[in-house]
PDB file of C-alpha atoms in Angstrom:
ATOM      1  CA  MET A   1      17.016  83.029 -96.317  1.00 80.00           C
ATOM      2  CA  PRO A   2      20.610  81.820 -97.324  1.00 88.00           C
ATOM      3  CA  TYR A   3      22.229  78.907 -95.413  1.00 93.00           C
ATOM      4  CA  THR A   4      26.081  80.878 -95.201  1.00 96.00           C
ATOM      5  CA  LEU A   5      29.167  79.021 -94.750  1.00 96.00           C
ATOM      6  CA  TYR A   6      32.628  80.642 -94.204  1.00 97.00           C
ATOM      7  CA  PHE A   7      35.813  79.231 -94.980  1.00 97.00           C
ATOM      8  CA  TRP A   8      39.425  80.074 -93.894  1.00 97.00           C
ATOM      9  CA  ASN A   9      42.868  78.904 -93.050  1.00 96.00           C
ATOM     10  CA  GLN A  10      44.364  79.040 -90.048  1.00 94.00           C
ATOM     11  CA  PRO A  11      47.384  78.165 -87.992  1.00 93.00           C
ATOM     12  CA  ALA A  12      47.563  76.223 -85.302  1.00 90.00           C
ATOM     13  CA  GLY A  13      46.896  78.164 -81.664  1.00 90.00           C
ATOM     14  CA  PHE A  14      45.169  81.112 -83.410  1.00 92.00           C
ATOM     15  CA  SER A  15      43.369  82.615 -80.721  1.00 91.00           C
ATOM     16  CA  LEU A  16      40.233  84.539 -82.113  1.00 94.00           C
ATOM     17  CA  SER A  17      36.710  82.502 -81.509  1.00 95.00           C
ATOM     18  CA  HIS A  18      35.154  81.850 -84.943  1.00 95.00           C
ATOM     19  CA  PRO A  19      32.463  83.718 -84.954  1.00 96.00           C
ATOM     20  CA  HIS A  20      34.657  86.667 -84.476  1.00 96.00           C
ATOM     21  CA  VAL A  21      36.784  85.557 -87.271  1.00 96.00           C
ATOM     22  CA  ALA A  22      33.580  85.472 -89.240  1.00 95.00           C
ATOM     23  CA  GLN A  23      32.085  88.611 -88.484  1.00 95.00           C
ATOM     24  CA  GLU A  24      35.895  90.715 -89.232  1.00 96.00           C
ATOM     25  CA  LEU A  25      35.667  88.915 -92.613  1.00 94.00           C
ATOM     26  CA  GLN A  26      32.410  89.753 -93.547  1.00 91.00           C
ATOM     27  CA  PHE A  27      33.292  93.812 -92.329  1.00 94.00           C
ATOM     28  CA  GLY A  28      36.063  93.472 -94.923  1.00 91.00           C
ATOM     29  CA  ASN A  29      38.839  93.520 -92.276  1.00 95.00           C
ATOM     30  CA  GLU A  30      41.842  91.390 -92.951  1.00 94.00           C
ATOM     31  CA  LEU A  31      43.104  89.559 -89.777  1.00 95.00           C
ATOM     32  CA  GLU A  32      46.898  88.923 -88.844  1.00 94.00           C
ATOM     33  CA  GLY A  33      47.822  85.532 -88.936  1.00 94.00           C
ATOM     34  CA  LEU A  34      45.121  83.782 -90.775  1.00 96.00           C
ATOM     35  CA  ILE A  35      46.566  81.828 -93.869  1.00 96.00           C
ATOM     36  CA  ASP A  36      45.833  83.774 -97.532  1.00 96.00           C
ATOM     37  CA  LEU A  37      44.085  81.438 -99.893  1.00 97.00           C
ATOM     38  CA  PRO A  38      44.844  80.494-103.566  1.00 97.00           C
ATOM     39  CA  VAL A  39      41.325  82.079-104.137  1.00 95.00           C
ATOM     40  CA  ARG A  40      41.931  81.883-107.879  1.00 95.00           C
ATOM     41  CA  GLU A  41      42.539  78.146-107.867  1.00 97.00           C
ATOM     42  CA  ILE A  42      39.716  78.070-105.348  1.00 97.00           C
ATOM     43  CA  ILE A  43      37.249  79.676-107.951  1.00 96.00           C
ATOM     44  CA  ASP A  44      38.429  77.786-110.688  1.00 96.00           C
ATOM     45  CA  ARG A  45      37.584  74.803-108.663  1.00 97.00           C
ATOM     46  CA  LEU A  46      34.395  75.534-107.929  1.00 96.00           C
ATOM     47  CA  LYS A  47      33.627  76.269-111.478  1.00 96.00           C
ATOM     48  CA  GLU A  48      34.801  72.815-112.694  1.00 95.00           C
ATOM     49  CA  GLU A  49      31.889  71.451-109.906  1.00 94.00           C
ATOM     50  CA  PHE A  50      29.615  73.920-110.941  1.00 94.00           C
ATOM     51  CA  PRO A  51      30.336  74.109-115.002  1.00 92.00           C
ATOM     52  CA  GLY A  52      27.107  76.694-115.642  1.00 93.00           C
ATOM     53  CA  ALA A  53      28.621  79.066-112.864  1.00 96.00           C
ATOM     54  CA  VAL A  54      29.399  82.572-113.777  1.00 96.00           C
ATOM     55  CA  GLU A  55      31.791  84.913-112.378  1.00 96.00           C
ATOM     56  CA  LYS A  56      31.366  88.873-111.893  1.00 94.00           C
ATOM     57  CA  ALA A  57      33.092  91.329-110.013  1.00 88.00           C
ATOM     58  CA  GLY A  58      34.053  89.221-106.866  1.00 89.00           C
ATOM     59  CA  VAL A  59      30.652  86.806-107.061  1.00 96.00           C
ATOM     60  CA  LEU A  60      30.676  83.394-108.614  1.00 97.00           C
ATOM     61  CA  THR A  61      27.077  82.292-109.154  1.00 97.00           C
ATOM     62  CA  ALA A  62      25.889  78.892-109.852  1.00 96.00           C
ATOM     63  CA  LYS A  63      22.623  77.095-109.924  1.00 94.00           C
ATOM     64  CA  ALA A  64      23.134  73.393-108.335  1.00 88.00           C
ATOM     65  CA  ASP A  65      20.506  70.011-107.457  1.00 85.00           C
ATOM     66  CA  GLY A  66      17.251  72.585-107.391  1.00 90.00           C
ATOM     67  CA  GLY A  67      18.845  75.416-105.543  1.00 94.00           C
ATOM     68  CA  SER A  68      21.888  77.962-105.861  1.00 96.00           C
ATOM     69  CA  LEU A  69      24.861  79.424-104.104  1.00 96.00           C
ATOM     70  CA  ASP A  70      27.033  82.851-104.456  1.00 97.00           C
ATOM     71  CA  ALA A  71      30.286  82.804-103.436  1.00 97.00           C
ATOM     72  CA  SER A  72      32.073  85.756-102.423  1.00 96.00           C
ATOM     73  CA  TRP A  73      35.780  85.953-101.277  1.00 96.00           C
ATOM     74  CA  SER A  74      39.022  87.743-100.111  1.00 95.00           C
ATOM     75  CA  TRP A  75      42.653  86.688 -99.865  1.00 95.00           C
ATOM     76  CA  GLN A  76      41.806  85.108 -96.516  1.00 97.00           C
ATOM     77  CA  PHE A  77      38.210  83.496 -97.204  1.00 97.00           C
ATOM     78  CA  VAL A  78      35.535  82.252 -99.080  1.00 97.00           C
ATOM     79  CA  LYS A  79      31.982  82.781 -97.934  1.00 97.00           C
ATOM     80  CA  LEU A  80      29.110  80.524 -99.993  1.00 97.00           C
ATOM     81  CA  ASP A  81      25.757  81.494 -99.698  1.00 96.00           C
ATOM     82  CA  CYS A  82      23.590  78.737-100.321  1.00 95.00           C
ATOM     83  CA  HIS A  83      19.873  78.862-101.207  1.00 96.00           C
ATOM     84  CA  GLU A  84      17.901  75.696-100.961  1.00 95.00           C
ATOM     85  CA  LEU A  85      20.971  73.391-101.871  1.00 93.00           C
ATOM     86  CA  PRO A  86      20.601  70.021-100.616  1.00 92.00           C
ATOM     87  CA  ASP A  87      22.576  69.014 -97.250  1.00 91.00           C
ATOM     88  CA  GLU A  88      24.813  66.388 -99.788  1.00 93.00           C
ATOM     89  CA  THR A  89      25.612  69.194-102.365  1.00 93.00           C
ATOM     90  CA  ARG A  90      26.449  71.600 -99.093  1.00 92.00           C
ATOM     91  CA  LEU A  91      28.783  68.732 -97.982  1.00 92.00           C
ATOM     92  CA  ARG A  92      30.823  68.559-101.274  1.00 93.00           C
ATOM     93  CA  LEU A  93      31.433  72.258-100.877  1.00 94.00           C
ATOM     94  CA  CYS A  94      32.797  72.011 -97.643  1.00 94.00           C
ATOM     95  CA  GLU A  95      35.122  68.877 -99.317  1.00 95.00           C
ATOM     96  CA  ILE A  96      36.376  71.230-101.945  1.00 96.00           C
ATOM     97  CA  MET A  97      36.936  73.963 -99.774  1.00 96.00           C
ATOM     98  CA  GLN A  98      39.293  71.032 -97.202  1.00 95.00           C
ATOM     99  CA  GLU A  99      41.288  70.620-100.374  1.00 95.00           C
ATOM    100  CA  PHE A 100      42.648  73.855-100.087  1.00 96.00           C
ATOM    101  CA  PHE A 101      42.905  73.725 -96.305  1.00 95.00           C
ATOM    102  CA  ALA A 102      39.574  75.633 -95.829  1.00 96.00           C
ATOM    103  CA  PRO A 103      37.497  73.882 -93.056  1.00 96.00           C
ATOM    104  CA  ALA A 104      34.032  75.214 -92.778  1.00 96.00           C
ATOM    105  CA  TYR A 105      32.509  77.973 -90.272  1.00 97.00           C
ATOM    106  CA  ASP A 106      28.543  77.358 -90.073  1.00 95.00           C
ATOM    107  CA  PRO A 107      27.423  80.350 -88.034  1.00 94.00           C
ATOM    108  CA  GLN A 108      24.117  79.156 -88.021  1.00 93.00           C
ATOM    109  CA  LEU A 109      25.254  76.245 -85.430  1.00 93.00           C
ATOM    110  CA  ASN A 110      28.436  78.132 -84.324  1.00 92.00           C
ATOM    111  CA  LEU A 111      30.419  75.108 -85.456  1.00 92.00           C
ATOM    112  CA  ARG A 112      33.961  75.260 -86.885  1.00 93.00           C
ATOM    113  CA  HIS A 113      34.632  71.663 -88.525  1.00 83.00           C
ATOM    114  CA  PRO A 114      38.163  70.588 -87.935  1.00 73.00           C
ATOM    115  CA  SER A 115      41.289  71.036 -90.271  1.00 67.00           C
ATOM    116  CA  PRO A 116      42.103  68.221 -92.741  1.00 57.00           C
TER     117      PRO A 116
END
């Protein structure tokens, strides 16, 4: 079962709950007020971190540290499904996304990491 992380950029004072935001984004709905992400730059950055990554039709797949990850996205978010990735690799993914002002939301823990 994958360990899923969501990343988005929201302005100060954004009022929707994190679980609601993740659910709406997962359903493919755009949310008014979220800040668009530089998706092409993010995907290029992930490819730089994971040189063997393969991008096909809106999904980036990479093998890393004995596991794998699948990234999917829209202009408002990036979703990472991590399969047997060590905590250190998931933390590195969170750090990469922080470079784009998109802190992680962990639905397994219902926890959104603070903005940089």
